[in-house]
């Protein structure tokens, strides 16, 4: 009997991370839903997965804290027997022109997006089983370069560089590492503070003329996490409807 594959999804309580967790759960993965503060939302994701016959649990973890991340992986191994897929969907976004940038916001964003991804990736590199994968999250703003996105895009550019080196660090392990770079996606984080007019204008920019949905991105992650996607390694997949 083939052992059940196990996925850890940081930022799994909302937005794209929630969609990833539920999609992987539906594909037969046991899922550890990592969350920082949204316990009720994380519990809802777990309930959704288990209601459909899956296995899941929620674990609180600050991805930038080494001890939290170690506990996250320890729990996955104790409860489900190992780790096959790690999805680093936890993220923070702060938008401002460079001249008006709040450096405390910059530090907080980089702590989650850069340090948090690195801490998660480091633990994943130590523990993911052969045949597994690590998926980090970038943003298509690294190449689109819209105004006010400088600091956020810079943090995600670091994630892309980290991911490409990580794939090569894992030589001989049969573990892949890729980054997914969404474009405009209809999540609370993206929609917050934007007018309906601005959202409509952004939705018209891709050739497909709509915003991405969290499920669109989750399907890309599910492919990378599957045996069918295992030959994709050391890549940045720009899932943005054709914007760049």
CSV table of C-alpha atoms in Angstrom, one decimal:
chain,number,residue,atom,x,y,z
A,1,UNK,CA,0.0,0.0,0.0
A,2,UNK,CA,1.4,3.4,-1.0
A,3,UNK,CA,1.9,5.8,2.0
A,4,UNK,CA,-0.2,8.9,2.0
A,5,UNK,CA,1.7,12.0,0.9
A,6,UNK,CA,1.9,14.8,3.3
A,7,UNK,CA,1.9,18.6,2.7
A,8,UNK,CA,2.7,21.6,4.9
A,9,UNK,CA,1.1,24.8,3.7
A,10,UNK,CA,2.2,28.0,5.5
A,11,UNK,CA,-0.3,30.8,5.3
A,12,UNK,CA,-2.9,28.2,4.8
A,13,UNK,CA,-5.7,29.9,6.7
A,14,UNK,CA,-6.7,32.4,4.0
A,15,UNK,CA,-6.3,33.5,0.4
A,16,UNK,CA,-4.1,31.5,-1.9
A,17,UNK,CA,-2.7,29.4,0.9
A,18,UNK,CA,-6.2,28.3,1.8
A,19,UNK,CA,-7.0,27.3,-1.8
A,20,UNK,CA,-3.7,25.4,-1.9
A,21,UNK,CA,-4.5,23.5,1.3
A,22,UNK,CA,-8.0,22.5,0.3
A,23,UNK,CA,-6.9,21.6,-3.3
A,24,UNK,CA,-4.1,19.3,-2.0
A,25,UNK,CA,-6.5,17.8,0.6
A,26,UNK,CA,-8.9,17.0,-2.3
A,27,UNK,CA,-6.0,15.4,-4.2
A,28,UNK,CA,-5.4,13.0,-1.3
A,29,UNK,CA,-2.7,14.7,0.7
A,30,UNK,CA,-2.7,14.9,4.5
A,31,UNK,CA,-2.4,18.6,5.1
A,32,UNK,CA,-0.8,20.6,7.9
A,33,UNK,CA,-2.3,24.1,7.7
A,34,UNK,CA,0.2,26.6,9.1
A,35,UNK,CA,-1.2,29.9,10.4
A,36,UNK,CA,0.2,32.9,12.3
A,37,UNK,CA,-2.9,34.4,13.9
A,38,UNK,CA,-6.1,33.3,12.1
A,39,UNK,CA,-6.9,30.2,14.1
A,40,UNK,CA,-10.6,30.2,13.4
A,41,UNK,CA,-10.0,30.4,9.7
A,42,UNK,CA,-7.3,27.7,9.9
A,43,UNK,CA,-9.8,25.5,11.7
A,44,UNK,CA,-12.4,26.1,9.0
A,45,UNK,CA,-9.9,24.9,6.4
A,46,UNK,CA,-9.2,21.8,8.4
A,47,UNK,CA,-12.9,21.1,8.8
A,48,UNK,CA,-13.5,21.5,5.1
A,49,UNK,CA,-10.8,19.0,4.2
A,50,UNK,CA,-11.9,16.4,6.8
A,51,UNK,CA,-15.6,16.9,5.9
A,52,UNK,CA,-14.6,15.5,2.5
A,53,UNK,CA,-12.8,12.5,4.0
A,54,UNK,CA,-9.3,14.0,4.1
A,55,UNK,CA,-6.8,14.3,6.9
A,56,UNK,CA,-5.7,17.7,8.2
A,57,UNK,CA,-4.7,19.6,11.2
A,58,UNK,CA,-3.8,23.3,12.0
A,59,UNK,CA,-0.6,24.4,13.6
A,60,UNK,CA,0.3,27.9,14.7
A,61,UNK,CA,3.7,29.0,13.5
A,62,UNK,CA,5.5,32.3,12.8
A,63,UNK,CA,7.4,31.3,9.7
A,64,UNK,CA,10.3,33.6,10.7
A,65,UNK,CA,10.8,31.9,14.0
A,66,UNK,CA,13.0,28.8,13.8
A,67,UNK,CA,11.5,27.1,16.8
A,68,UNK,CA,8.0,27.5,15.4
A,69,UNK,CA,9.0,26.1,12.1
A,70,UNK,CA,10.7,23.1,13.7
A,71,UNK,CA,7.6,22.4,15.7
A,72,UNK,CA,5.5,22.7,12.5
A,73,UNK,CA,7.6,20.0,10.8
A,74,UNK,CA,7.8,17.9,13.9
A,75,UNK,CA,4.0,17.8,14.1
A,76,UNK,CA,3.7,16.8,10.5
A,77,UNK,CA,6.1,13.9,11.0
A,78,UNK,CA,4.6,12.8,14.3
A,79,UNK,CA,0.9,13.0,13.1
A,80,UNK,CA,1.3,11.9,9.5
A,81,UNK,CA,4.7,10.1,9.2
A,82,UNK,CA,6.7,12.5,7.2
A,83,UNK,CA,6.8,15.5,4.8
A,84,UNK,CA,6.6,15.4,1.0
A,85,UNK,CA,5.5,18.8,-0.1
A,86,UNK,CA,6.1,22.2,1.5
A,87,UNK,CA,4.3,25.3,0.2
A,88,UNK,CA,5.5,28.6,1.5
A,89,UNK,CA,2.3,30.7,1.0
A,90,UNK,CA,2.7,32.9,4.1
A,91,UNK,CA,3.3,36.5,2.9
A,92,UNK,CA,3.0,40.1,3.7
A,93,UNK,CA,2.3,43.0,1.3
A,94,UNK,CA,2.8,46.8,1.9
A,95,UNK,CA,2.5,49.2,-1.0
A,96,UNK,CA,3.9,52.7,-1.1
A,97,UNK,CA,6.0,54.9,-3.4
A,98,UNK,CA,9.7,54.6,-2.5
A,99,UNK,CA,9.8,58.2,-1.3
A,100,UNK,CA,7.0,57.5,1.2
A,101,UNK,CA,8.1,54.0,2.4
A,102,UNK,CA,7.7,53.3,6.1
A,103,UNK,CA,10.9,51.4,7.0
A,104,UNK,CA,9.2,49.6,9.8
A,105,UNK,CA,6.7,48.2,7.3
A,106,UNK,CA,9.6,47.3,5.0
A,107,UNK,CA,11.3,45.4,7.8
A,108,UNK,CA,8.1,43.6,8.8
A,109,UNK,CA,7.5,42.6,5.2
A,110,UNK,CA,11.0,41.4,4.6
A,111,UNK,CA,10.9,39.4,7.9
A,112,UNK,CA,8.0,37.4,6.6
A,113,UNK,CA,8.7,37.2,2.9
A,114,UNK,CA,12.4,36.7,3.0
A,115,UNK,CA,13.4,35.4,6.4
A,116,UNK,CA,10.2,33.4,6.7
A,117,UNK,CA,10.6,31.8,3.3
A,118,UNK,CA,14.2,31.0,4.1
A,119,UNK,CA,13.5,29.4,7.5
A,120,UNK,CA,10.7,27.3,6.0
A,121,UNK,CA,12.9,26.3,3.0
A,122,UNK,CA,15.8,25.4,5.2
A,123,UNK,CA,13.7,23.0,7.3
A,124,UNK,CA,12.1,21.6,4.1
A,125,UNK,CA,15.6,21.0,2.6
A,126,UNK,CA,16.4,18.9,5.7
A,127,UNK,CA,13.2,16.9,5.9
A,128,UNK,CA,11.3,16.6,2.6
A,129,UNK,CA,11.3,12.9,1.4
A,130,UNK,CA,12.6,11.8,-2.0
A,131,UNK,CA,10.0,12.5,-4.7
A,132,UNK,CA,8.9,15.6,-2.9
A,133,UNK,CA,8.8,19.3,-3.7
A,134,UNK,CA,9.2,22.8,-2.2
A,135,UNK,CA,7.1,25.6,-3.6
A,136,UNK,CA,7.8,29.2,-2.7
A,137,UNK,CA,5.8,32.2,-3.6
A,138,UNK,CA,7.0,35.2,-5.6
A,139,UNK,CA,4.9,37.8,-7.5
A,140,UNK,CA,4.6,38.8,-11.1
A,141,UNK,CA,5.4,42.3,-9.9
A,142,UNK,CA,9.1,41.3,-10.0
A,143,UNK,CA,8.8,41.8,-13.8
A,144,UNK,CA,5.7,44.0,-14.1
A,145,UNK,CA,7.2,46.7,-11.9
A,146,UNK,CA,4.0,48.7,-11.2
A,147,UNK,CA,4.3,51.9,-9.1
A,148,UNK,CA,4.2,51.5,-5.3
A,149,UNK,CA,5.3,47.8,-5.5
A,150,UNK,CA,9.1,48.4,-5.2
A,151,UNK,CA,9.5,47.1,-1.6
A,152,UNK,CA,7.2,44.1,-2.1
A,153,UNK,CA,8.7,43.1,-5.4
A,154,UNK,CA,12.2,43.4,-3.9
A,155,UNK,CA,11.3,41.0,-1.2
A,156,UNK,CA,9.9,38.5,-3.7
A,157,UNK,CA,12.8,38.9,-6.0
A,158,UNK,CA,14.9,37.6,-3.1
A,159,UNK,CA,12.6,34.6,-2.9
A,160,UNK,CA,13.1,33.9,-6.6
A,161,UNK,CA,16.9,34.0,-6.2
A,162,UNK,CA,16.7,31.8,-3.1
A,163,UNK,CA,14.6,29.2,-4.9
A,164,UNK,CA,16.8,28.8,-7.9
A,165,UNK,CA,19.8,28.2,-5.7
A,166,UNK,CA,17.9,25.9,-3.5
A,167,UNK,CA,17.0,23.6,-6.4
A,168,UNK,CA,20.7,23.2,-7.1
A,169,UNK,CA,21.5,22.7,-3.4
A,170,UNK,CA,19.1,19.7,-3.5
A,171,UNK,CA,21.1,17.8,-6.2
A,172,UNK,CA,20.9,14.1,-5.7
A,173,UNK,CA,17.9,14.3,-3.3
A,174,UNK,CA,15.1,13.8,-5.8
A,175,UNK,CA,13.4,16.9,-4.4
A,176,UNK,CA,12.4,19.8,-6.6
A,177,UNK,CA,12.2,23.5,-5.7
A,178,UNK,CA,10.2,26.1,-7.7
A,179,UNK,CA,8.5,29.4,-7.2
A,180,UNK,CA,5.0,30.4,-8.3
A,181,UNK,CA,4.6,34.1,-9.2
A,182,UNK,CA,0.9,35.1,-9.3
A,183,UNK,CA,-0.4,38.2,-11.0
A,184,UNK,CA,-3.4,40.1,-9.7
A,185,UNK,CA,-5.4,37.5,-7.8
A,186,UNK,CA,-8.7,38.1,-6.0
A,187,UNK,CA,-7.6,37.7,-2.4
A,188,UNK,CA,-8.3,39.9,0.6
A,189,UNK,CA,-4.7,41.0,0.7
A,190,UNK,CA,-4.8,42.1,-2.9
A,191,UNK,CA,-8.3,43.7,-2.8
A,192,UNK,CA,-7.7,45.6,0.5
A,193,UNK,CA,-7.7,49.4,0.0
A,194,UNK,CA,-8.4,49.2,-3.7
A,195,UNK,CA,-11.3,51.0,-5.3
A,196,UNK,CA,-13.8,49.1,-7.5
A,197,UNK,CA,-12.5,51.2,-10.5
A,198,UNK,CA,-8.9,50.2,-9.8
A,199,UNK,CA,-9.8,46.5,-9.4
A,200,UNK,CA,-11.8,46.6,-12.7
A,201,UNK,CA,-8.9,48.2,-14.5
A,202,UNK,CA,-6.4,45.7,-13.2
A,203,UNK,CA,-8.8,42.8,-14.1
A,204,UNK,CA,-8.8,44.0,-17.7
A,205,UNK,CA,-5.0,44.0,-18.1
A,206,UNK,CA,-4.4,40.3,-18.8
A,207,UNK,CA,-5.4,38.9,-22.2
A,208,UNK,CA,-7.9,36.7,-20.3
A,209,UNK,CA,-9.5,40.0,-19.0
A,210,UNK,CA,-10.2,38.8,-15.4
A,211,UNK,CA,-8.5,38.6,-12.0
A,212,UNK,CA,-6.9,35.4,-11.1
A,213,UNK,CA,-8.7,33.3,-8.5
A,214,UNK,CA,-7.0,31.6,-5.6
A,215,UNK,CA,-8.0,28.3,-7.1
A,216,UNK,CA,-6.2,29.1,-10.4
A,217,UNK,CA,-2.9,29.4,-8.4
A,218,UNK,CA,-3.7,26.3,-6.3
A,219,UNK,CA,-4.0,24.2,-9.4
A,220,UNK,CA,-0.5,25.3,-10.5
A,221,UNK,CA,0.9,24.3,-7.1
A,222,UNK,CA,-0.9,21.0,-7.2
A,223,UNK,CA,0.7,20.2,-10.6
A,224,UNK,CA,4.1,21.0,-9.2
A,225,UNK,CA,3.4,18.8,-6.2
A,226,UNK,CA,2.3,15.9,-8.4
A,227,UNK,CA,4.4,13.3,-10.1
A,228,UNK,CA,3.4,14.8,-13.4
A,229,UNK,CA,5.1,18.1,-12.4
A,230,UNK,CA,8.3,16.6,-11.0
A,231,UNK,CA,10.4,17.3,-14.0
A,232,UNK,CA,9.8,21.1,-13.5
A,233,UNK,CA,12.7,22.2,-11.2
A,234,UNK,CA,14.4,25.4,-10.4
A,235,UNK,CA,11.8,27.5,-12.2
A,236,UNK,CA,9.6,30.5,-11.6
A,237,UNK,CA,6.1,29.9,-12.9
A,238,UNK,CA,4.4,33.2,-13.7
A,239,UNK,CA,0.7,32.4,-13.3
A,240,UNK,CA,-0.9,35.7,-14.3
A,241,UNK,CA,-3.2,35.2,-17.2
A,242,UNK,CA,-0.6,36.5,-19.7
A,243,UNK,CA,0.4,39.8,-18.2
A,244,UNK,CA,4.1,39.1,-18.5
